[in-house]
Coordinates of C-alpha atoms in Angstrom, one line a residue:
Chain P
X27 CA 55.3 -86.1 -42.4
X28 CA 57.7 -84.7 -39.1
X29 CA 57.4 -81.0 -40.9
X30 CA 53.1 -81.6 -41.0
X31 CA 53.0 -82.7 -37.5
X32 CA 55.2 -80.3 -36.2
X33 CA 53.4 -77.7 -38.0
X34 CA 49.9 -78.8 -36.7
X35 CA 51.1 -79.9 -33.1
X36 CA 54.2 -77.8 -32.5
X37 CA 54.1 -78.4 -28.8
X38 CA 53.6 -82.0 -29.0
X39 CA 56.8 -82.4 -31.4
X40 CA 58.6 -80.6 -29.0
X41 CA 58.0 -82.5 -26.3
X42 CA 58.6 -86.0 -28.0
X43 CA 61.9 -84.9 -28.4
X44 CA 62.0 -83.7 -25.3
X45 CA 61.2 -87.0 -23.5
X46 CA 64.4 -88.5 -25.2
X47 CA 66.4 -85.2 -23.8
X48 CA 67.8 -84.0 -27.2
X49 CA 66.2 -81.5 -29.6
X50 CA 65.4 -81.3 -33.0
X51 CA 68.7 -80.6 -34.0
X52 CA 70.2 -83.4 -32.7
X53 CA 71.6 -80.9 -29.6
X54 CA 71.6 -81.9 -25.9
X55 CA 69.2 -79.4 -23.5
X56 CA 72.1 -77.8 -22.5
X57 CA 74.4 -77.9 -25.7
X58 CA 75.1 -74.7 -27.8
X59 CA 75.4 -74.8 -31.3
X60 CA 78.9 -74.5 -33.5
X61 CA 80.0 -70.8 -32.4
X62 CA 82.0 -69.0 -35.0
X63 CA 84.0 -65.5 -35.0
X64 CA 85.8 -63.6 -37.6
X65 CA 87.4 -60.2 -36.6
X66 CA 88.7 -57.1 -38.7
X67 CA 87.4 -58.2 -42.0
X68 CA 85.8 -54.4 -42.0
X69 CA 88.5 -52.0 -43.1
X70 CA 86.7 -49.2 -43.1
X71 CA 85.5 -49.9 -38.9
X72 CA 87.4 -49.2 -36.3
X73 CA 87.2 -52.6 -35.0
X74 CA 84.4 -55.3 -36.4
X75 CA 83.8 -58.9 -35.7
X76 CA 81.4 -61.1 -37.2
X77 CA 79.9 -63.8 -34.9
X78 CA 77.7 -67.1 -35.7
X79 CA 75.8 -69.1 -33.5
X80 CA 74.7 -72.3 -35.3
X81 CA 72.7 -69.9 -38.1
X82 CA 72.4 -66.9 -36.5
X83 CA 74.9 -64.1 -37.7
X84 CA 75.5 -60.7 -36.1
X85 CA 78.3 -58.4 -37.4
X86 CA 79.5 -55.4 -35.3
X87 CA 81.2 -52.5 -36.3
X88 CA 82.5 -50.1 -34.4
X89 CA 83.5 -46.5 -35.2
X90 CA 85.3 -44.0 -33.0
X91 CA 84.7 -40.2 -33.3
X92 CA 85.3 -37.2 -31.0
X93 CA 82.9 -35.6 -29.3
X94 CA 82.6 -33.0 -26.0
X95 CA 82.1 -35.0 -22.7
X96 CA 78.6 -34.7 -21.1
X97 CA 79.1 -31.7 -18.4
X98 CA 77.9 -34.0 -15.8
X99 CA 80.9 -36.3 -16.0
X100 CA 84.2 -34.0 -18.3
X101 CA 85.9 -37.1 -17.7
X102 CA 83.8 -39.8 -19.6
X103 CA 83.3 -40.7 -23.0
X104 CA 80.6 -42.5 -24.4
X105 CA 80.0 -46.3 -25.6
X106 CA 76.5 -46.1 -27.5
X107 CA 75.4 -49.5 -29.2
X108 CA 72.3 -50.1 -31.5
X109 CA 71.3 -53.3 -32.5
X110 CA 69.5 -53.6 -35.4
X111 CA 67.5 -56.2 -37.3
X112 CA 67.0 -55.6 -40.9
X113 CA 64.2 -57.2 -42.6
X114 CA 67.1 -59.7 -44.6
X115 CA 68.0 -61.3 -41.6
X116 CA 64.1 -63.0 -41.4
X117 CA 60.3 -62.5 -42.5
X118 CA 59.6 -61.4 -39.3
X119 CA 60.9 -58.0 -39.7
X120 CA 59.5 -55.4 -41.8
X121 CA 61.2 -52.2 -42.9
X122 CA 60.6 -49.1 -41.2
X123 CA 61.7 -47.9 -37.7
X124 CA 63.1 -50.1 -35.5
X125 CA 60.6 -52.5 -33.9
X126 CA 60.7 -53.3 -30.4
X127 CA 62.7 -56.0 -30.3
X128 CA 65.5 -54.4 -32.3
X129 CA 64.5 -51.6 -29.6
X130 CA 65.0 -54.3 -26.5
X131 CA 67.7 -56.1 -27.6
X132 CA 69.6 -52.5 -28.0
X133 CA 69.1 -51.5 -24.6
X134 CA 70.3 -54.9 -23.7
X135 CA 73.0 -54.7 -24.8
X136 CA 73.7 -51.0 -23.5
X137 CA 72.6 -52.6 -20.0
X138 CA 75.2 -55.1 -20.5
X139 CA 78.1 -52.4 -21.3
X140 CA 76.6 -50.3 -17.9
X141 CA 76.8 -53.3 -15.8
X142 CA 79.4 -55.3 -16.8
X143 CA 82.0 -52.3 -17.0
X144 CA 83.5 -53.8 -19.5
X145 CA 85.1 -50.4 -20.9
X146 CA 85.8 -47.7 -18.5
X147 CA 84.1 -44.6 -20.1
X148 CA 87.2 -42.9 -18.6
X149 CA 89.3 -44.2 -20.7
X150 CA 88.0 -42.9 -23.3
X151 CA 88.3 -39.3 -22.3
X152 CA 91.1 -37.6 -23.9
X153 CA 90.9 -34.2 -22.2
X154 CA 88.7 -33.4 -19.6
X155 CA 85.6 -31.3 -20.3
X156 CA 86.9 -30.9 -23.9
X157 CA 87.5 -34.1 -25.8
X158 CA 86.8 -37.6 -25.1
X159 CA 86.2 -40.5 -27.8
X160 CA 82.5 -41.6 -28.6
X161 CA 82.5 -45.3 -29.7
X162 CA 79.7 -46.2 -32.1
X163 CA 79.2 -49.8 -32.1
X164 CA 76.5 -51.4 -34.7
X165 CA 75.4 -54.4 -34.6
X166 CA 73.6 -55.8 -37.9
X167 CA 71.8 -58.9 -37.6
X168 CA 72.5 -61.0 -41.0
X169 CA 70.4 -64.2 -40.3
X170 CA 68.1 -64.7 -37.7
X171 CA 68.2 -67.8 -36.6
X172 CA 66.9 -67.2 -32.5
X173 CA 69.4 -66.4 -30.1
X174 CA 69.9 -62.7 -30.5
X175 CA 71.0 -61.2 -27.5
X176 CA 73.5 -64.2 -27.1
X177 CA 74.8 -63.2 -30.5
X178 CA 74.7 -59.5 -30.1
X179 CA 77.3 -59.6 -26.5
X180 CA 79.6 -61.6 -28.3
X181 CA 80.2 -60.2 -30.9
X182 CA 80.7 -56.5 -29.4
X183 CA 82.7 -58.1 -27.4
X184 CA 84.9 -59.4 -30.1
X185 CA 84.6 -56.3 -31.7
X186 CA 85.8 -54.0 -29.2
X187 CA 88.5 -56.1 -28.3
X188 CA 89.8 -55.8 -31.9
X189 CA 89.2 -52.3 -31.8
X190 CA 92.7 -49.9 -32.3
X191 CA 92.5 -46.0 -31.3
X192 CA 95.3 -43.5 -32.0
X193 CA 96.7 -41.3 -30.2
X194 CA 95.4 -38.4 -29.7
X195 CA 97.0 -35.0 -28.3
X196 CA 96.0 -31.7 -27.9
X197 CA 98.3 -29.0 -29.3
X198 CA 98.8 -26.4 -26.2
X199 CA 99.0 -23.5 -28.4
X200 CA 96.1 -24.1 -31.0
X201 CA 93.7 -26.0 -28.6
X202 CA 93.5 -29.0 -31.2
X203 CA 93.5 -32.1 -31.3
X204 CA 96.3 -34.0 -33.2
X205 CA 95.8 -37.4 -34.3
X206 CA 98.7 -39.7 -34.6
X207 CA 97.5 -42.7 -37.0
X208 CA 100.6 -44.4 -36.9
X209 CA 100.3 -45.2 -32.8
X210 CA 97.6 -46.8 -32.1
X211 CA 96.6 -49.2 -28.9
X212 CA 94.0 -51.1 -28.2
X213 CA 91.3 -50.5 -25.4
X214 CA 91.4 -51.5 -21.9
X215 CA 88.3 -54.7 -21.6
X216 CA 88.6 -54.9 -18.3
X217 CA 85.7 -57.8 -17.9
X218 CA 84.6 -60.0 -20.4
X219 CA 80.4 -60.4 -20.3
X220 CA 79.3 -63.3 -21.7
X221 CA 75.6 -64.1 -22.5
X222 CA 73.5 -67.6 -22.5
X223 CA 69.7 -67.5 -22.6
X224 CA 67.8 -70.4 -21.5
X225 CA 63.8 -71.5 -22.1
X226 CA 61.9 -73.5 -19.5
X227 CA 59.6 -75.5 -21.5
X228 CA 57.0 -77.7 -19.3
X229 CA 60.0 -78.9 -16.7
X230 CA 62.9 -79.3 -18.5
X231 CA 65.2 -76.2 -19.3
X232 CA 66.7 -75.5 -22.1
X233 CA 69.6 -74.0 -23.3
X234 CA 70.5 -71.7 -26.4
X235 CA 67.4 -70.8 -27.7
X236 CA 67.3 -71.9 -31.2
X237 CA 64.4 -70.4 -33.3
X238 CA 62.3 -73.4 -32.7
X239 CA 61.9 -72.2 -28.7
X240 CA 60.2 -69.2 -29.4
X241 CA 57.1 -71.1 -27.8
X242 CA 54.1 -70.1 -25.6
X243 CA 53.4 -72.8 -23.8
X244 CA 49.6 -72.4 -22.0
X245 CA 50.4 -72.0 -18.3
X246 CA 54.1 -72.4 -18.5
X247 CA 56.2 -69.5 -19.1
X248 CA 59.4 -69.1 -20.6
X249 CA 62.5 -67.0 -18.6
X250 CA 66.2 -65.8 -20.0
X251 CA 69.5 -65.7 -18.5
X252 CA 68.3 -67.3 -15.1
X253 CA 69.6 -69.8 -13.6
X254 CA 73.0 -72.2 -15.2
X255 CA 71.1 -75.4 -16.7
X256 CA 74.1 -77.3 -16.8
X257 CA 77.5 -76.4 -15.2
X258 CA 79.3 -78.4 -18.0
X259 CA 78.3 -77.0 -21.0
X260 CA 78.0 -73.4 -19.9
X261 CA 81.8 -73.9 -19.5
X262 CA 82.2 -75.7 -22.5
X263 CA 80.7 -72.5 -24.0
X264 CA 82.7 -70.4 -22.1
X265 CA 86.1 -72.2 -23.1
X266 CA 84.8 -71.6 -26.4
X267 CA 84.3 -67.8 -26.4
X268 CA 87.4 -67.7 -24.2
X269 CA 89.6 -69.6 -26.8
X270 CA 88.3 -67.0 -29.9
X271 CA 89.0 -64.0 -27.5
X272 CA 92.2 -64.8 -26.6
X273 CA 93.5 -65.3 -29.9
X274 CA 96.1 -63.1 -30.7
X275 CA 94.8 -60.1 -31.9
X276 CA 95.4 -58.9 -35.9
Chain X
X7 CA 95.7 -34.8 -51.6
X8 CA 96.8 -32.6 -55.2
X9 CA 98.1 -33.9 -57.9
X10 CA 97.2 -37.6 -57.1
X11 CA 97.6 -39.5 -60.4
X12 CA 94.4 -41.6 -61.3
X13 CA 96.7 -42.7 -64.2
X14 CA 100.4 -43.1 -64.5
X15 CA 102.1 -42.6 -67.5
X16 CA 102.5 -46.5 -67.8
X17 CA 99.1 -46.9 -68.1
X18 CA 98.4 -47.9 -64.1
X19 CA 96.1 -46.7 -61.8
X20 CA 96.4 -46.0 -58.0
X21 CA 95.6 -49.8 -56.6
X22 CA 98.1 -50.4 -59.8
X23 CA 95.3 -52.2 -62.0
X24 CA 95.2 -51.4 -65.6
X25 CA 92.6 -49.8 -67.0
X26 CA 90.5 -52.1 -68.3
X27 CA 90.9 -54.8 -65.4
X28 CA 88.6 -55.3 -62.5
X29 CA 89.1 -56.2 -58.6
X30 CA 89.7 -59.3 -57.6
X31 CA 86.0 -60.6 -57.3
X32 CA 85.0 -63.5 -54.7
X33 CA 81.3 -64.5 -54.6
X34 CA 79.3 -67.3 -52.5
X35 CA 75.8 -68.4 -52.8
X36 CA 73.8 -69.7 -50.1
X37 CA 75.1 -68.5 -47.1
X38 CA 72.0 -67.7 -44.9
X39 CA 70.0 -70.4 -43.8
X40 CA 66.3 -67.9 -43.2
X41 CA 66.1 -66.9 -46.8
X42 CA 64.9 -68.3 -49.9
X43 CA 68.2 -67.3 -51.5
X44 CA 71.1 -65.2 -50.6
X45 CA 74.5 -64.3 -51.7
X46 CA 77.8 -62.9 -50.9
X47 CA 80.3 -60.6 -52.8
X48 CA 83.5 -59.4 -52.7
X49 CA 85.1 -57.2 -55.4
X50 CA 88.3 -55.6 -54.0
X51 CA 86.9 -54.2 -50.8
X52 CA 83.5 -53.4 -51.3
X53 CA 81.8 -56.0 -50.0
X54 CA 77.9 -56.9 -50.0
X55 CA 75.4 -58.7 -49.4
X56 CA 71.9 -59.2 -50.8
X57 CA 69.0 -61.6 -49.7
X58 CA 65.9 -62.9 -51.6
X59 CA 62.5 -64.2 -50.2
X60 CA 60.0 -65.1 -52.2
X61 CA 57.9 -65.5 -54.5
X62 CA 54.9 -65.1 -51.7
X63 CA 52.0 -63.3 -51.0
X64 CA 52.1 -59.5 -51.1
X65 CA 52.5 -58.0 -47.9
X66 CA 50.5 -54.6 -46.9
X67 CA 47.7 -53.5 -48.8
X68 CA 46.3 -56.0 -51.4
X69 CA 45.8 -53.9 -54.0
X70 CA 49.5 -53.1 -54.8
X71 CA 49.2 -56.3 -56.1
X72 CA 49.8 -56.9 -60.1
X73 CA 47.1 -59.0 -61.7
X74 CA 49.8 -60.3 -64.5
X75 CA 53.3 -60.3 -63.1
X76 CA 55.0 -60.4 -59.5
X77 CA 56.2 -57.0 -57.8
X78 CA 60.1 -56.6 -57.6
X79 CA 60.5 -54.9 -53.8
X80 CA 64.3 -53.9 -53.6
X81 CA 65.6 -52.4 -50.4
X82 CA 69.4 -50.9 -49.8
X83 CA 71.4 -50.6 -46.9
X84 CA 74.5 -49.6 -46.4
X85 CA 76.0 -50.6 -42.9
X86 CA 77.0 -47.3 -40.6
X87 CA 80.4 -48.6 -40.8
X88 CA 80.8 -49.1 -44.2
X89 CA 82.0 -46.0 -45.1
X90 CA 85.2 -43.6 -43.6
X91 CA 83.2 -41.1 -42.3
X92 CA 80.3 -43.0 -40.0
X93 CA 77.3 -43.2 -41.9
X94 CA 74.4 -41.8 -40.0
X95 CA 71.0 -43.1 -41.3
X96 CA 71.6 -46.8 -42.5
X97 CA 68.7 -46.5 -44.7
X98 CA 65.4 -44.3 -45.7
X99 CA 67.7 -41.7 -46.8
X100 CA 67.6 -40.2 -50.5
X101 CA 70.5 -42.3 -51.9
X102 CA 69.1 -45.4 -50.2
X103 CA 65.9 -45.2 -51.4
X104 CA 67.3 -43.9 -55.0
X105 CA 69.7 -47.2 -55.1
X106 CA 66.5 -49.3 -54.2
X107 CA 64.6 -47.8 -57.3
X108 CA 67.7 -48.4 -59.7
X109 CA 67.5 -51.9 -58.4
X110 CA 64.0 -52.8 -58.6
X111 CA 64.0 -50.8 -62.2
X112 CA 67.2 -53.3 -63.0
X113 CA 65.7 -56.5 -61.4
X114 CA 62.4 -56.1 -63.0
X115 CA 63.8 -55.8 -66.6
X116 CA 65.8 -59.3 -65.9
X117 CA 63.0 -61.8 -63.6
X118 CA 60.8 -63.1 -65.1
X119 CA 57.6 -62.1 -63.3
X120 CA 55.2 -62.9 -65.3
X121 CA 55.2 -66.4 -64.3
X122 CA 54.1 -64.7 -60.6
X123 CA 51.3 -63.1 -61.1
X124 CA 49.7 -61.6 -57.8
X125 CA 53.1 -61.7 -55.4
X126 CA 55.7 -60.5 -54.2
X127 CA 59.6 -60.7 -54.9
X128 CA 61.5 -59.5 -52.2
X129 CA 65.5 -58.6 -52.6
X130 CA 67.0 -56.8 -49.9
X131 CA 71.0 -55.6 -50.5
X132 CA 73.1 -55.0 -47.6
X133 CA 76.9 -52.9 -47.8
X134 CA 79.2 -54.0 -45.3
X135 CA 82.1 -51.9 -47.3
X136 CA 81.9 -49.4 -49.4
X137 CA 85.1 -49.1 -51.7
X138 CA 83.7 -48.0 -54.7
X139 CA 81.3 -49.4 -57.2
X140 CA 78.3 -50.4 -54.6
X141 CA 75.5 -50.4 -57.0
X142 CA 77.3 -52.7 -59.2
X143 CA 78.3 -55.1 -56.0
X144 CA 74.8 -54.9 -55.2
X145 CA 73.3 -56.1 -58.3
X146 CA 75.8 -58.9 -58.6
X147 CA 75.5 -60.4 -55.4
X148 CA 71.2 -59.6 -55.9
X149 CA 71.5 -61.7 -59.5
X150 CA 73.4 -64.8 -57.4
X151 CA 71.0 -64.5 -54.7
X152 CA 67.9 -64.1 -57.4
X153 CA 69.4 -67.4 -58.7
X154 CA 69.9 -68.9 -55.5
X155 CA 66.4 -68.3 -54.3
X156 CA 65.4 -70.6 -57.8
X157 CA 63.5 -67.3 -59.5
X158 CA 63.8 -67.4 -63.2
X159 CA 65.5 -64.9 -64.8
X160 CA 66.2 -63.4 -68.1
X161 CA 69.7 -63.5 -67.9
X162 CA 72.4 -63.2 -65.6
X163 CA 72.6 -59.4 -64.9
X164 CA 76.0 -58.1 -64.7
X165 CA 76.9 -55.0 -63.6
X166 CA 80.1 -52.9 -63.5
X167 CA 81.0 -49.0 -62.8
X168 CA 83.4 -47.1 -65.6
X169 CA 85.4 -43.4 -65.8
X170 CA 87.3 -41.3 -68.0
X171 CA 90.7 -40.3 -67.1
X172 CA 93.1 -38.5 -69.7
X173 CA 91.6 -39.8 -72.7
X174 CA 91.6 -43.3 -71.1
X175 CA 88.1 -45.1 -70.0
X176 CA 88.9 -47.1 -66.8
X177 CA 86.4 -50.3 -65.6
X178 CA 85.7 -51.0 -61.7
X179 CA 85.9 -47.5 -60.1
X180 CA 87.4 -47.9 -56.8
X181 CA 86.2 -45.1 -53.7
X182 CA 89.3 -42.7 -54.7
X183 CA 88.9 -42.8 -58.1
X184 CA 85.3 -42.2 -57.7
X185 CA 85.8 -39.3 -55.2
X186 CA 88.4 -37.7 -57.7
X187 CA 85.5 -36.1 -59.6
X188 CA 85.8 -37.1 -62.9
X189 CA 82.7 -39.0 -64.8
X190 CA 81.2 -42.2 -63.7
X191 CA 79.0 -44.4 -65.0
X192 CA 77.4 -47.5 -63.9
X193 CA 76.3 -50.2 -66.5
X194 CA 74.0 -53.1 -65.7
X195 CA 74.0 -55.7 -68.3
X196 CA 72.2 -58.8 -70.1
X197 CA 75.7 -60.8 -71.0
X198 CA 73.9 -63.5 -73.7
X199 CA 71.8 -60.6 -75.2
X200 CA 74.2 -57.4 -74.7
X201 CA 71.0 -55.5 -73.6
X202 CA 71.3 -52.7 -70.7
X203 CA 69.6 -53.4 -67.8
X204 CA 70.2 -50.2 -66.4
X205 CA 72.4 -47.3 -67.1
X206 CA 73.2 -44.3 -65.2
X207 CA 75.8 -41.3 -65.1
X208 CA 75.4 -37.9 -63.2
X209 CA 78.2 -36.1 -64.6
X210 CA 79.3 -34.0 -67.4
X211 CA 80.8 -36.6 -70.4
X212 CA 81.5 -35.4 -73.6
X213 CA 79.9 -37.5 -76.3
X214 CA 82.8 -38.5 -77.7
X215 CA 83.9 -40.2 -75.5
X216 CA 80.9 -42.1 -74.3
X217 CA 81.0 -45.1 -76.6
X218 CA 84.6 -45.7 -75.2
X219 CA 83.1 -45.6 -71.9
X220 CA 79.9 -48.0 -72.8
X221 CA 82.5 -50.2 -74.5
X222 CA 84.8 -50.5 -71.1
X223 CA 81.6 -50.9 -68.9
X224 CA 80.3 -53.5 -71.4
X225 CA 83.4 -55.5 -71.0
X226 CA 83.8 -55.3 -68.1
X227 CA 80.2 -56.5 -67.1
X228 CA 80.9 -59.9 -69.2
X229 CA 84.0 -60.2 -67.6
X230 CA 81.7 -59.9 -64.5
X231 CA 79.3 -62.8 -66.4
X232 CA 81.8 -65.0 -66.8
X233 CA 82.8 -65.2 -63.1
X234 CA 79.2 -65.2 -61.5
X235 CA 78.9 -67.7 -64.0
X236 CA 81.8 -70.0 -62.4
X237 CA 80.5 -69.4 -59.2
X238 CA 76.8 -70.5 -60.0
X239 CA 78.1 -73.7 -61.6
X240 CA 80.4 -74.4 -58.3
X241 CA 77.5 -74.1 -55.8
X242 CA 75.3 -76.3 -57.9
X243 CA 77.7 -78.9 -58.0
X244 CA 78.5 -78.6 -54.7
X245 CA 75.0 -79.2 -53.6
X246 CA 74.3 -81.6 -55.7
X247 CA 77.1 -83.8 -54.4
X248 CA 75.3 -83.1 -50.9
X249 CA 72.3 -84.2 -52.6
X250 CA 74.2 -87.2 -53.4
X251 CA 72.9 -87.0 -56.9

C-alpha cells in the first residue's frame, strides 16, 4: 500500500516522513548512509579503490603513462578523469556516448582536482619539456543508487592515494627513459577534497541525496554542496572518510 | 621473454596449475541493489561482472520486437584498467561488440524466451580484470546473474577457455598462456545435457588433437557447473533465512 501511495503521491510520502524528520530509510536529514572502501583489489591499475555509499558503487582505476608536457607548462603533467555511467549501473542510462550527466559529473570531478590541488601537476613531471607522467583515472559507476558525485571524489581520492609510481630516469646518453619497477613511491595528496551534496526539499534540507531525492518539487528548487545542514554529521562523515584514508596503505 | 615454458617437464604450468585444473573461482549473486539480477566472479584474476534487467518492454523502436520469444540484448565492457596496457575505448569497439554477439548467441540458446514473448532481456557484462579467459568469466557470472534476476533457463551455462601445449590440452587459459600464441578455444556448455552453447577458436589446431581439446574444455566447464552450482544453492539459502522461511 506505502509503494502505491508513494508511487501516485511521491511528494506527499516524502513529506510525511519528513514531518517526523527521518526518511524513508530510516536515516536522519542529515545522516549518510554506511560508507564503504576497498583499495588495490585491481592488479592490473596503477592504483584503484572501490567506494560504496549505502547502494551506490563507484570503482576507480587509475593508470599512469608517459607523455610530452603541454608547451605552455614543460613542467606539468596531467590528471585527466572521466566518469562514466554504464547502462548496468541503472535503467536510466542507455548505451551510446556518454550522456550528460556522465558528461557533468566528469567535469566535476576534473573541477574538483583543479581546485582542490589535491595533486600538484608538477609533480608529476619527470623532465621538463620532455617527459612528465599522465594519470588516467576511470571512474565506473557499478550501481546507481543517487549520490554520484559524492561517490565519484571519494573514491579518486582513495584511489590516488593508493596509487605507486616508479622511478623514472632519463639515461644522459640515449635520451630515454628508464623505468625502475622495483622503487616505487606513492604521490604527494597534498589536500584531501571531500564531497557532500545536499537537497532542499519544501524547508527542510537534506543531506546525502539518496535516489529517492531526485524530486522537482513545483516552486521549490533543489541546490548541491551549499551550505553544512548539520555540523555533526558532516563530521561524522568526515571522521569516516578520514579513518578509511588513513589506513595504512597496502 | 624466450623460452618461457607454458609446461614444465613435471607436468605444471607457469601459475604452477596442472593442466587440467582451473583457477581458484569465487562467485556472489546479488550484489547490486538497481538490477533485476546481478552477479560477481572471480576466477584467478580476471574478475567480472554482469547485470540483468528484465524481462520488460522493448526499448527503441517497437518493431524489433519478437511476436513469440523475448530478445537477448548482451552488452560487454571491459574497464580501461583492466588490462596492462590502458585500454582506450571501453566499449563500441570490434571485440566488444564481437564478445556481445557470442553472448547473446550463447544466452539465447540457454533462456528460455519463449515464455516472453514481445520483450526485452537485458544482460550487460562488465571486466574489471582481464587475466585470461574473459568470455568464459563473462558467461559465468551472466548465467548467476540470469538466475539471480529469476529468468528461466535451459540449463546452467558453463563456460571455460582450453589450449594445446606439447601434446598436452591445458583448461582455464590464463593472459600469458593466451598471449604465448598457441591455440585457444573457448567452450560454453549445457552441464545436464552436454550440449555446446557456443564454441569458438581462431587459430590453426590440427584435428587430431581437437577432441582432446573439447574433452579438456568439457571438463572443465562441469567442473565450472558444479561450483556455480554451490554458489546458487548458498545464496538461496541465505535469502531464504532472511526471508525467515
Amino acid at each position: 500500500m506505502a509503494a502505491g501511495f508513494k508511487t501516485v503521491e511521491p511528494l506527499e510520502y516524502y513529506r510525511r516522513f519528513l514531518k517526523e524528520n527521518c526518511r524513508p530509510d530510516g536515516r536522519e536529514l542529515g545522516e549518510f548512509r554506511a560508507t564503504t572502501v576497498n583499495v588495490g583489489s585491481i592488479s592490473t591499475a596503477d592504483g584503484s579503490a572501490l567506494v560504496k555509499l549505502g547502494n551506490t558503487a563507484v570503482i576507480c582505476g587509475v593508470k599512469a603513462e608517459f607523455a610530452t608536457p603541454p608547451p605552455d607548462a614543460p613542467n606539468k603533467g596531467y590528471v585527466v578523469p572521466n566518469v562514466d555511467l554504464p547502462p548496468l549501473c541503472s535503467s536510466r542510462f542507455r548505451s551510446g556516448p556518454p550522456g550528460e550527466e556522465a558528461q557533468v559529473a566528469s567535469q566535476f570531478v576534473a573541477d574538483v582536482i583543479e581546485n582542490s590541488q589535491m595533486i600538484r601537476k608538477e609533480d608529476l613531471c619527470i623532465s621538463p619539456g620532455k617527459l612528465a607522467w599522465v594519470l588516467y583515472c576511470d571512474l565506473i559507476c557499478l550501481d546507481c543508487d543517487g549520490n554520484i558525485l559524492d561517490a565519484c571524489t571519494f573514491a579518486l581520492l582513495a584511489a590516488l592515494r593508493n596509487v605507486q609510481l616508479p622511478e623514472v630516469t632519463i639515461n644522459e646518453e640515449t635520451a630515454l627513459a628508464e623505468v625502475n619497477l622495483k622503487k616505487k613511491s606513492h604521490l604527494n595528496i597534498r589536500t584531501h577534497p571531500v564531497a557532500t551534496s545536499f537537497a532542499v526539499f519544501d524547508e527542510g534540507r537534506w543531506a546525502d541525496r539518496g535516489q529517492a531525492a531526485g524530486l522537482r518539487e513545483p516552486g521549490g528548487h533543489q541546490t548541491q554542496g551549499g551550505e553544512e545542514a548539520d555540523g555533526r554529521s558532516l563530521q561524522e562523515y568526515e571522521a569516516q572518510v578520514n579513518h578509511h584514508i588513513s589506513k595504512p596503505d597496502l | 621473454m624466450a623460452g618461457l615454458e607454458l609446461l614444465s617437464d613435471q607436468g605444471y604450468r607457469v601459475d604452477g596449475r596442472r593442466a587440467g585444473e582451473l583457477r581458484k573461482i569465487q562467485a556472489r549473486m546479488g550484489v547490486f541493489a538497481q538490477a533485476d539480477g546481478s552477479a560477481y566472479i572471480e576466477q584467478g584474476n580476471t574478475k567480472a561482472l554482469a547485470v540483468v534487467y528484465g524481462p520488460h518492454e522493448i526499448r527503441g523502436s517497437r518493431a524489433r520486437a519478437l511476436p513469440d520469444r523475448a530478445l537477448v540484448n548482451c552488452q560487454y565492457s571491459s574497464a580501461t584498467f583492466s588490462t596492462g596496457e590502458r585500454k582506450r575505448r571501453p566499449h563500441g569497439d570490434r571485440k566488444s561488440c564481437e564478445m556481445g554477439l557470442q553472448l547473446r548467441q550463447t544466452f539465447e540458446a540457454a533462456i528460455l524466451t519463449q515464455l516472453h514473448p514481445r520483450s526485452q532481456i537485458d544482460i550487460y557484462v562488465q571486466v574489471l580484470q582481464a587475466d585470461g579467459g574473459t568470455y568464459a568469466a563473462c558467461v559465468n557470472a551472466a548465467t548467476l546473474a540470469v538466475l539471480d534476476a529469476g529468468i528461466p533457463m535451459r540449463d546452467f551455462v558453463c563456460a571455460c577457455s582450453a589450449g594445446f601445449v606439447d601434446g598436452t590440452a591445458l583448461a582455464d587459459l590464463s593472459h600469458v598462456e593466451e598471449a604465448a600464441g598457441g591455440p585457444q578455444l573457448a567452450m560454453a556448455l549445457l552441464p545436464a545435457s552436454g550440449q555446446i552453447a557456443l564454441l569458438e577458436m581462431d587459430a590453426r589446431l590440427h584435428e587430431d588433437h581437437l577432441e582432446r581439446v573439447l574433452e579438456a574444455a568439457a571438463r572443465a566447464a562441469r567442473d565450472v557447473h558444479t561450483l556455480l552450482d554451490r554458489v546458487v544453492r548458498q545464496h538461496v539459502r541465505e535469502a531464504s533465512i532472511l526471508l525467515g522461511d
